[in-house]
Amino acid sequence: MDRRSLLRLLLVIGFGLDAKSRATASAREGNERMSQQVIVIGAGLAGLAAARELQNHGFQVVVLEGRNRIGGRLWTSNKWPDIPVDLGASWIHGLVGNPLTELAKRAKAEIIETSYESNRLYDVDGQEIAEAKEQRLDRLRIQLESAIESAQDADQDVSLRRVIDRVAVRFGDNVETRQLVNFLASSTLEQEYAGSVERMSAQWFDSAEEFDGEDGLFPGGYHQITKFLADGLKIETNQVVQQIDWNQDQVRVTTNKGEFTADRMVLTLPLGVLKAEQVEFSPPLPNAYRSAIQKLEMGVLNKCYLRFPRVFWPQDVDWLECITVKHGEWVEWVSFARTIKAPVLLGFNAADRGREIEAWTDQQIVSSAMATLRHLFGPDIPAPIDYQVTRWASDPLALGSYSFNPVGADPKLRRQLAKPIADKLYLAGEATDHEYFGTAHGAYLSGLRAAAQIIDN
Ligand SMILES: Cc1cc2nc3c(=O)[nH]c(=O)nc-3n(C[C@H](O)[C@H](O)[C@H](O)COP(=O)(O)OP(=O)(O)OC[C@H]3O[C@@H](n4cnc5c(N)ncnc54)[C@H](O)[C@@H]3O)c2cc1C
């Protein structure tokens, strides 16, 4: 662990102080801060983490949230009361040392581990992949990894697509190679980072750090974490922020319902919302921030949950993957048969394909998913009894799923976003975290960072 990560961990441990020590610290600092008001915009993980930390340190905090619910891109649906499903983030990525693992313990939220090793891979013909072909795929994977490493040492950045194409040509550019590289591009790059390989920077797409260990999901839903953090906070929902005036001594926020003022503000608007300039800043944000916002990009990952009367797929694995004729078409599925004993499959569509299907009707999405499942498991599989689909790119309060680094972006941009503006505005949210962007823990840590900047000021 490097020094910076250690410092951040200490910050997190600080957050984890028992109630008594926190109360003592709060009482001491609180006297000085009772009069200081902070507005936190957004009740996602970043906003809730910041608000809670600031409140624990004696600040008067109000959270303004545009939706009628808290959680933002953590969103547990209770449409199926017996099977809560997460429409936003599902996993804690890397359970070891991850601050969310500790938080889950304190929230008494059960976690079940899943493993990418626990998978079954199907070929374009719908059959389990033959051993010889799987070995070819493994060789291709190794060549792609090594080509990406070389691209990361090159002077000039290129898109991942350029690197992939070079590897394909060397491997013998034919239909089979194309299908295999597209499978790797979709399953290991686009589904994870949400950007299209046409856009993602070969040098920086994976510049984020990772925690060790398996991934874990919440059988009871990720909302247990946001509910735990939100406890005791003053949160105003249905307050869509339209304008932020930070020219005066106090910051002034205008929402669809009224006006709020405070000494300082933590702003956790998703990158998509910032890029679309839906919120008017007066004066405008400084150039360096605007430029960073425009250079970073928002990716797309969409989910389609299908609930069946019974499990008809292999019950002993977490992941079903398939090599497809069309790039990115229902390449990855998660089965909930092993983890929570539920006859539920979750199919993903990422990047360009994820964006494309948002224009489809629910019925078109479900029919397309079922066509893939029939291809894999035969024409007699039962129809789903229900479904839940997401459209994160069209969601006006998200405008995408999570941020990625396109060609031309590097970690300096996120570092820039994390710098306080005039000791008044503090940006937080996953996109502002250069170490763990695109993740729930990145959002959480960014909120703690913004709070620490205010507390230390
Ligand atoms: C489909 C999907 C799958 C994912 N899977 C994972 C995963 O498995 N593991 C993982 O670690 N991460 C995952 N992520 C990423 C993770 O969910 C996000 O990084 C994280 O939740 C972002 O938190 P945040 O607080 O930065 O932003 P948000 O949660 O988006 O919070 C920002 C808040 O601001 C509000 N807001 C926006 N505009 C306005 C406005 N004008 N006025 C007032 N309020 C406004 C929003 O409603 C929102 O509540 C996934 C994301 C998606 C979409």
Coordinates of C-alpha atoms and ligand atoms in Angstrom, one line a residue:
M1 CA 0.0 0.0 0.0
D2 CA 1.5 3.4 -0.9
R3 CA 1.6 6.4 1.4
R4 CA -1.4 8.1 -0.2
S5 CA -3.6 5.0 0.1
L6 CA -2.5 4.6 3.7
L7 CA -3.5 8.2 4.5
R8 CA -6.9 7.6 2.9
L9 CA -7.4 4.4 4.8
L10 CA -6.6 6.3 8.0
L11 CA -9.3 8.8 7.0
V12 CA -11.7 6.0 6.5
I13 CA -10.8 4.4 9.9
G14 CA -11.3 7.9 11.4
F15 CA -14.8 7.8 10.0
G16 CA -15.2 4.5 11.6
L17 CA -14.6 5.8 15.2
D18 CA -17.0 4.5 17.7
A19 CA -19.9 6.7 18.6
K20 CA -18.4 7.8 21.9
S21 CA -15.1 9.0 20.5
R22 CA -16.9 10.7 17.7
A23 CA -19.2 12.4 20.1
T24 CA -16.2 13.8 22.1
A25 CA -14.4 14.9 18.9
S26 CA -17.6 16.5 17.7
A27 CA -18.3 18.3 20.9
R28 CA -14.8 19.9 20.8
E29 CA -15.0 20.9 17.2
G30 CA -18.7 21.4 17.2
N31 CA -18.6 24.5 19.2
E32 CA -16.5 26.2 16.5
R33 CA -18.6 24.9 13.7
M34 CA -22.1 25.1 15.0
S35 CA -22.6 28.2 12.9
Q36 CA -21.0 26.9 9.7
Q37 CA -23.5 25.7 7.1
V38 CA -22.8 23.3 4.3
I39 CA -25.1 22.4 1.4
V40 CA -24.4 19.0 -0.1
I41 CA -25.9 18.5 -3.6
G42 CA -26.8 14.9 -4.3
A43 CA -27.7 12.1 -2.0
G44 CA -25.7 9.4 -3.7
L45 CA -22.9 7.6 -1.9
A46 CA -20.5 10.6 -2.3
G47 CA -23.0 13.1 -1.0
L48 CA -24.1 11.0 1.9
A49 CA -20.5 10.2 3.0
A50 CA -19.6 13.9 2.9
A51 CA -22.7 15.0 4.7
R52 CA -22.4 12.4 7.4
E53 CA -18.7 13.2 8.0
L54 CA -19.4 16.9 8.1
Q55 CA -22.3 16.5 10.5
N56 CA -20.2 14.3 12.8
H57 CA -17.7 17.2 12.9
G58 CA -20.3 19.7 14.0
F59 CA -21.3 21.4 10.7
Q60 CA -24.9 22.2 9.9
V61 CA -25.6 20.2 6.8
V62 CA -28.5 19.9 4.4
V63 CA -28.5 17.6 1.5
L64 CA -30.4 18.6 -1.7
E65 CA -31.4 15.7 -3.9
G66 CA -33.3 16.0 -7.2
R67 CA -34.9 12.5 -7.1
N68 CA -37.7 11.3 -4.8
R69 CA -35.2 8.8 -3.3
I70 CA -31.7 8.7 -1.9
G71 CA -28.9 6.6 -3.3
G72 CA -28.4 8.0 -6.8
R73 CA -26.6 5.3 -8.8
L74 CA -27.0 2.9 -5.9
W75 CA -30.7 1.9 -6.4
T76 CA -32.2 -1.2 -5.0
S77 CA -35.6 -2.0 -6.6
N78 CA -38.3 -3.6 -4.4
K79 CA -40.5 -4.4 -7.4
W80 CA -40.0 -8.0 -6.4
P81 CA -40.4 -7.9 -2.6
D82 CA -38.9 -11.3 -2.1
I83 CA -35.9 -10.6 -4.4
P84 CA -34.5 -7.0 -4.1
V85 CA -32.3 -6.3 -7.1
D86 CA -29.8 -3.5 -7.7
L87 CA -30.4 -1.5 -10.8
G88 CA -27.2 0.6 -10.2
A89 CA -24.1 -0.8 -8.6
S90 CA -24.3 -4.4 -7.3
W91 CA -20.8 -5.2 -6.2
I92 CA -18.2 -4.1 -3.7
H93 CA -15.2 -4.6 -6.0
G94 CA -12.4 -6.1 -4.1
L95 CA -13.6 -6.9 -0.6
V96 CA -10.2 -6.8 1.1
G97 CA -9.3 -3.3 2.6
N98 CA -12.3 -1.8 0.8
P99 CA -13.9 0.9 3.0
L100 CA -17.3 -0.3 1.9
T101 CA -16.7 -3.8 3.4
E102 CA -16.2 -2.2 6.8
L103 CA -19.3 0.0 6.2
A104 CA -21.4 -3.0 5.3
K105 CA -20.3 -4.7 8.5
R106 CA -21.4 -1.6 10.5
A107 CA -24.7 -1.5 8.6
K108 CA -25.1 -5.3 9.3
A109 CA -25.6 -5.9 5.6
E110 CA -24.9 -9.4 4.5
I111 CA -22.4 -9.8 1.6
I112 CA -22.1 -12.8 -0.6
E113 CA -18.9 -13.3 -2.6
T114 CA -19.0 -13.9 -6.3
S115 CA -16.1 -15.0 -8.5
Y116 CA -15.3 -14.4 -12.2
E117 CA -13.6 -17.8 -12.1
S118 CA -17.0 -19.3 -11.5
N119 CA -18.2 -19.1 -15.1
R120 CA -19.3 -21.0 -18.2
L121 CA -18.4 -19.8 -21.7
Y122 CA -20.5 -20.5 -24.7
D123 CA -19.4 -20.3 -28.4
V124 CA -21.2 -18.5 -31.3
D125 CA -23.1 -21.7 -32.0
G126 CA -24.6 -21.7 -28.5
Q127 CA -22.5 -24.7 -27.4
E128 CA -20.0 -24.7 -24.5
I129 CA -16.7 -23.6 -26.0
A130 CA -14.4 -26.4 -27.1
E131 CA -11.1 -26.8 -25.3
A132 CA -9.0 -26.0 -28.4
K133 CA -10.9 -22.8 -29.1
E134 CA -10.7 -21.8 -25.4
Q135 CA -7.0 -22.2 -25.6
R136 CA -6.9 -19.9 -28.7
L137 CA -9.0 -17.4 -26.8
D138 CA -6.5 -17.5 -23.9
R139 CA -3.6 -17.0 -26.3
L140 CA -5.4 -14.0 -27.8
R141 CA -6.1 -12.6 -24.3
I142 CA -2.4 -12.8 -23.4
Q143 CA -1.4 -11.1 -26.6
L144 CA -4.0 -8.4 -26.1
E145 CA -2.8 -7.8 -22.5
S146 CA 0.8 -7.5 -23.6
A147 CA -0.2 -5.2 -26.5
I148 CA -2.0 -2.9 -24.1
E149 CA 1.0 -2.9 -21.8
S150 CA 3.2 -1.8 -24.8
A151 CA 0.7 0.9 -25.7
Q152 CA 0.8 2.2 -22.2
D153 CA 4.6 2.7 -22.6
A154 CA 4.3 4.4 -26.0
D155 CA 4.7 8.2 -26.5
Q156 CA 1.4 8.7 -28.0
D157 CA -2.0 7.6 -26.7
V158 CA -4.4 5.7 -29.0
S159 CA -7.8 4.1 -28.6
L160 CA -8.1 0.6 -27.3
R161 CA -9.7 -0.3 -30.7
R162 CA -6.4 0.6 -32.4
V163 CA -4.5 -1.8 -30.1
I164 CA -7.2 -4.5 -30.5
D165 CA -7.0 -4.2 -34.3
R166 CA -3.3 -4.6 -34.4
V167 CA -3.5 -7.8 -32.3
A168 CA -6.2 -9.2 -34.5
V169 CA -4.2 -8.7 -37.6
R170 CA -1.2 -10.4 -36.0
F171 CA -3.3 -13.3 -34.8
G172 CA -4.7 -13.9 -38.3
D173 CA -7.6 -11.5 -39.1
N174 CA -10.5 -13.7 -40.0
V175 CA -14.1 -14.0 -38.8
E176 CA -13.2 -16.2 -35.8
T177 CA -10.5 -13.9 -34.6
R178 CA -12.9 -10.9 -35.0
Q179 CA -15.5 -12.6 -32.9
L180 CA -12.9 -13.6 -30.2
V181 CA -11.4 -10.1 -30.0
N182 CA -14.8 -8.5 -29.9
F183 CA -15.8 -10.9 -27.1
L184 CA -12.7 -9.9 -25.1
A185 CA -13.2 -6.2 -25.9
S186 CA -16.8 -6.4 -24.6
S187 CA -16.4 -8.7 -21.7
T188 CA -13.2 -7.5 -20.2
L189 CA -13.0 -3.8 -21.3
E190 CA -16.4 -2.3 -22.1
Q191 CA -18.5 -4.1 -19.5
E192 CA -16.0 -3.1 -16.8
Y193 CA -15.1 0.4 -17.8
A194 CA -18.4 1.3 -19.6
G195 CA -16.7 3.2 -22.3
S196 CA -16.5 2.0 -25.9
V197 CA -13.2 0.6 -27.1
E198 CA -13.4 3.1 -29.9
R199 CA -13.1 5.9 -27.4
M200 CA -11.2 4.5 -24.4
S201 CA -7.6 5.6 -23.9
A202 CA -5.2 2.6 -24.1
Q203 CA -2.9 4.5 -21.8
W204 CA -5.3 5.5 -19.0
F205 CA -8.5 3.4 -19.3
D206 CA -7.4 1.3 -16.3
S207 CA -5.5 3.9 -14.3
A208 CA -7.7 3.3 -11.3
E209 CA -6.3 1.3 -8.3
E210 CA -8.0 -1.9 -7.1
F211 CA -8.7 -3.5 -3.8
D212 CA -7.7 -7.2 -3.3
G213 CA -10.1 -10.1 -2.9
E214 CA -13.2 -11.3 -4.5
D215 CA -16.2 -9.1 -5.3
G216 CA -19.2 -9.2 -3.0
L217 CA -22.9 -8.4 -3.6
F218 CA -25.7 -7.6 -1.2
P219 CA -28.6 -10.2 -1.2
G220 CA -30.6 -7.5 0.6
G221 CA -29.6 -4.7 -1.7
Y222 CA -27.0 -1.9 -1.8
H223 CA -29.5 0.5 -0.4
Q224 CA -28.7 -0.9 3.1
I225 CA -25.4 1.1 2.8
T226 CA -27.0 4.4 1.7
K227 CA -29.8 4.0 4.3
F228 CA -27.2 3.5 7.0
L229 CA -25.3 6.6 5.9
A230 CA -28.4 8.7 5.6
D231 CA -29.6 8.0 9.1
G232 CA -29.9 11.3 11.0
L233 CA -29.1 13.5 8.1
K234 CA -31.3 16.4 6.9
I235 CA -32.1 15.4 3.3
E236 CA -34.5 17.3 1.1
T237 CA -35.6 15.2 -1.9
N238 CA -37.3 16.4 -5.1
Q239 CA -35.0 19.5 -5.1
V240 CA -33.6 19.7 -8.6
V241 CA -30.7 22.2 -8.5
Q242 CA -30.9 24.7 -11.4
Q243 CA -28.5 27.4 -10.5
I244 CA -25.5 27.9 -8.2
D245 CA -24.3 31.4 -7.4
W246 CA -20.9 31.4 -5.7
N247 CA -19.9 35.0 -6.2
Q248 CA -21.0 36.3 -2.8
D249 CA -19.8 35.4 0.7
Q250 CA -22.4 32.8 0.9
V251 CA -23.2 30.2 -1.9
R252 CA -26.8 30.4 -3.1
V253 CA -28.6 27.4 -4.7
T254 CA -31.8 27.8 -6.7
T255 CA -33.8 24.6 -7.1
N256 CA -37.1 23.9 -8.7
K257 CA -38.7 24.6 -5.4
G258 CA -36.8 27.5 -3.8
E259 CA -33.5 28.9 -2.6
F260 CA -30.9 27.8 -0.1
T261 CA -27.8 29.5 1.2
A262 CA -24.7 28.2 3.0
D263 CA -21.1 29.0 3.7
R264 CA -19.8 26.2 1.6
M265 CA -21.0 23.5 -0.8
V266 CA -20.1 19.9 -1.7
L267 CA -21.3 19.2 -5.2
T268 CA -21.7 15.6 -6.2
L269 CA -23.5 16.1 -9.5
P270 CA -22.6 13.1 -11.8
L271 CA -20.1 13.9 -14.6
G272 CA -23.0 13.4 -17.2
V273 CA -25.0 16.2 -15.6
L274 CA -22.0 18.5 -15.4
K275 CA -21.1 17.9 -19.0
A276 CA -24.7 18.7 -20.1
E277 CA -24.4 22.0 -18.3
Q278 CA -27.9 21.5 -16.8
V279 CA -26.9 23.5 -13.7
E280 CA -25.9 27.1 -14.3
F281 CA -22.9 28.3 -12.4
S282 CA -22.6 32.0 -11.6
P283 CA -19.8 32.8 -12.2
P284 CA -19.1 29.8 -14.5
L285 CA -16.7 27.2 -13.0
P286 CA -13.0 28.1 -13.7
N287 CA -11.7 27.0 -17.1
A288 CA -9.5 24.2 -15.7
Y289 CA -12.6 22.5 -14.2
R290 CA -14.7 23.0 -17.3
S291 CA -12.0 21.6 -19.5
A292 CA -11.6 18.6 -17.2
I293 CA -15.4 18.0 -17.3
Q294 CA -15.5 18.2 -21.1
K295 CA -12.4 15.9 -21.6
L296 CA -13.6 13.1 -19.3
E297 CA -16.5 11.0 -20.6
M298 CA -19.5 9.2 -19.2
G299 CA -19.9 5.5 -20.1
V300 CA -23.0 3.3 -20.2
L301 CA -23.7 0.0 -18.5
N302 CA -27.3 -1.2 -18.6
K303 CA -29.0 -4.1 -16.8
C304 CA -31.8 -6.4 -17.7
Y305 CA -33.1 -8.6 -14.9
L306 CA -35.2 -11.6 -16.0
R307 CA -37.2 -13.5 -13.5
F308 CA -38.1 -17.1 -14.5
P309 CA -40.4 -19.7 -13.0
R310 CA -37.4 -22.0 -12.6
V311 CA -33.7 -22.2 -13.1
F312 CA -32.9 -23.8 -16.5
W313 CA -29.2 -22.8 -16.7
P314 CA -26.2 -24.3 -14.9
Q315 CA -26.8 -23.6 -11.2
D316 CA -23.2 -23.9 -10.0
V317 CA -21.7 -20.8 -11.6
D318 CA -22.0 -17.1 -11.1
W319 CA -21.3 -15.9 -14.7
L320 CA -22.5 -17.1 -18.1
E321 CA -20.6 -15.6 -21.0
C322 CA -21.1 -15.9 -24.7
I323 CA -19.1 -15.2 -27.9
T324 CA -21.5 -13.5 -30.2
V325 CA -21.7 -12.6 -33.9
K326 CA -22.6 -9.0 -33.1
H327 CA -20.2 -7.0 -30.9
G328 CA -21.4 -6.7 -27.3
E329 CA -24.7 -8.4 -27.7
W330 CA -25.7 -10.0 -24.4
V331 CA -22.1 -11.1 -23.8
E332 CA -22.3 -11.3 -20.0
W333 CA -24.9 -12.7 -17.7
V334 CA -24.9 -13.1 -13.9
S335 CA -26.9 -15.9 -12.4
F336 CA -28.4 -15.5 -9.0
A337 CA -29.2 -19.3 -8.7
R338 CA -26.1 -20.1 -6.6
T339 CA -25.8 -16.8 -4.6
I340 CA -29.3 -16.2 -3.5
K341 CA -31.1 -19.3 -4.8
A342 CA -33.3 -17.2 -7.1
P343 CA -34.4 -18.1 -10.7
V344 CA -33.1 -14.7 -11.9
L345 CA -30.6 -13.8 -14.6
L346 CA -29.0 -10.4 -15.1
G347 CA -27.9 -9.5 -18.7
F348 CA -25.7 -6.5 -19.4
N349 CA -25.3 -4.2 -22.4
A350 CA -22.4 -1.7 -22.2
A351 CA -20.9 1.2 -24.1
D352 CA -22.3 1.9 -27.6
R353 CA -24.6 -1.1 -27.5
G354 CA -25.8 -0.1 -24.0
R355 CA -26.6 3.3 -25.3
E356 CA -28.3 2.0 -28.5
I357 CA -30.8 -0.3 -26.7
E358 CA -32.1 2.6 -24.6
A359 CA -34.2 3.7 -27.6
W360 CA -35.8 0.2 -27.7
T361 CA -39.1 -0.6 -25.9
D362 CA -38.9 -2.9 -22.9
Q363 CA -40.5 -5.7 -25.0
Q364 CA -37.8 -5.3 -27.7
I365 CA -35.0 -5.5 -25.0
V366 CA -36.6 -8.6 -23.3
S367 CA -37.2 -10.4 -26.7
S368 CA -33.6 -9.8 -27.8
A369 CA -32.3 -11.1 -24.4
M370 CA -34.6 -14.2 -24.7
A371 CA -33.4 -14.9 -28.3
T372 CA -29.8 -15.1 -26.9
L373 CA -30.9 -17.4 -24.0
R374 CA -32.9 -19.7 -26.4
H375 CA -29.8 -19.9 -28.6
L376 CA -27.8 -21.1 -25.5
F377 CA -30.4 -23.2 -23.7
G378 CA -32.8 -24.3 -26.4
P379 CA -36.3 -23.3 -27.7
D380 CA -38.2 -24.8 -24.8
I381 CA -36.9 -22.6 -21.9
P382 CA -39.8 -20.9 -20.1
A383 CA -40.7 -17.2 -20.8
P384 CA -39.7 -14.8 -18.0
I385 CA -42.5 -14.1 -15.5
D386 CA -41.2 -10.5 -15.1
Y387 CA -38.3 -8.2 -16.0
Q388 CA -36.6 -5.0 -14.9
V389 CA -34.5 -2.9 -17.3
T390 CA -32.4 0.2 -16.9
R391 CA -31.7 3.2 -19.1
W392 CA -28.9 5.1 -17.3
A393 CA -27.9 7.3 -20.3
S394 CA -31.4 8.7 -20.6
D395 CA -31.8 9.3 -16.8
P396 CA -31.6 13.1 -16.6
L397 CA -30.0 13.0 -13.1
A398 CA -27.2 10.6 -14.2
L399 CA -26.8 10.9 -18.0
G400 CA -24.7 7.8 -18.0
S401 CA -23.5 5.0 -15.7
Y402 CA -20.0 5.9 -14.7
S403 CA -17.0 7.9 -16.0
F404 CA -14.1 6.6 -18.1
N405 CA -10.9 8.0 -19.6
P406 CA -11.2 8.6 -23.3
V407 CA -8.1 9.3 -25.5
G408 CA -6.9 12.7 -24.4
A409 CA -7.8 12.3 -20.8
D410 CA -5.4 11.5 -18.0
P411 CA -5.5 11.3 -14.2
K412 CA -4.5 14.9 -13.8
L413 CA -8.1 15.9 -14.9
R414 CA -9.7 14.1 -11.9
R415 CA -7.1 15.6 -9.6
Q416 CA -8.1 19.0 -10.9
L417 CA -11.7 18.3 -10.2
A418 CA -10.9 17.3 -6.6
K419 CA -9.3 20.7 -5.8
P420 CA -11.4 23.1 -3.8
I421 CA -12.8 26.1 -5.7
A422 CA -12.3 29.4 -3.8
D423 CA -12.7 27.5 -0.5
K424 CA -16.4 27.4 -1.2
L425 CA -17.1 24.7 -3.7
Y426 CA -15.9 21.2 -3.3
L427 CA -16.6 18.7 -6.1
A428 CA -17.0 15.1 -5.2
G429 CA -18.5 12.0 -6.8
E430 CA -16.9 9.0 -8.5
A431 CA -15.6 11.0 -11.5
T432 CA -13.5 13.2 -9.2
D433 CA -11.6 10.3 -7.7
H434 CA -8.5 9.6 -9.7
E435 CA -7.7 6.5 -7.7
Y436 CA -11.0 4.6 -7.8
F437 CA -13.2 6.4 -10.4
G438 CA -16.2 4.5 -11.8
T439 CA -16.9 2.7 -8.6
A440 CA -19.0 2.9 -5.4
H441 CA -16.0 3.0 -3.2
G442 CA -14.5 5.8 -5.3
A443 CA -17.7 7.8 -4.8
Y444 CA -17.6 7.1 -1.1
L445 CA -13.9 8.1 -0.7
S446 CA -14.4 11.2 -2.8
G447 CA -17.2 12.3 -0.4
L448 CA -14.9 11.7 2.6
R449 CA -12.1 13.7 0.8
A450 CA -14.4 16.7 0.2
A451 CA -15.5 16.6 3.8
A452 CA -11.9 16.5 5.0
Q453 CA -11.0 19.5 2.8
I454 CA -13.7 21.5 4.5
I455 CA -12.9 20.2 8.0
D456 CA -9.2 21.0 7.5
N457 CA -9.8 24.4 6.1
Ligands
LIG1 C1 -25.6 0.0 -13.9 C2 -24.5 0.4 -13.0 C3 -23.7 -0.6 -12.4 C4 -22.7 -0.3 -11.6 N1 -22.0 -1.3 -10.9 C5 -21.1 -1.0 -10.0 C6 -20.6 -2.0 -9.2 O1 -21.0 -3.2 -9.2 N2 -19.7 -1.7 -8.2 C7 -19.2 -0.4 -8.1 O2 -18.3 -0.2 -7.2 N3 -19.7 0.6 -8.8 C8 -20.7 0.3 -9.7 N4 -21.3 1.3 -10.4 C9 -20.8 2.7 -10.2 C10 -21.4 3.3 -8.9 O3 -22.8 3.1 -8.9 C11 -21.2 4.8 -8.9 O4 -19.8 5.1 -9.1 C12 -21.6 5.5 -7.6 O5 -22.8 5.1 -7.2 C13 -21.6 7.0 -7.9 O6 -22.0 7.7 -6.7 P1 -21.9 9.3 -6.7 O7 -22.4 9.7 -5.3 O8 -20.7 9.8 -7.2 O9 -23.1 9.7 -7.8 P2 -24.6 9.5 -7.7 O10 -25.0 8.2 -7.0 O11 -25.1 9.6 -9.1 O12 -25.1 10.7 -6.8 C14 -25.4 12.0 -7.4 C15 -26.7 12.4 -6.9 O13 -27.0 13.7 -7.5 C16 -28.3 13.8 -7.8 N5 -28.5 14.9 -8.8 C17 -28.1 14.9 -10.1 N6 -28.4 16.1 -10.7 C18 -29.0 16.8 -9.7 C19 -29.6 18.1 -9.7 N7 -29.6 18.9 -10.7 N8 -30.1 18.5 -8.5 C20 -30.1 17.8 -7.4 N9 -29.6 16.5 -7.4 C21 -29.1 16.0 -8.5 C22 -28.6 12.4 -8.4 O14 -30.0 12.2 -8.4 C23 -27.9 11.5 -7.4 O15 -28.7 11.1 -6.4 C24 -22.4 1.1 -11.3 C25 -23.1 2.1 -11.8 C26 -24.2 1.7 -12.7 C27 -25.1 2.8 -13.2

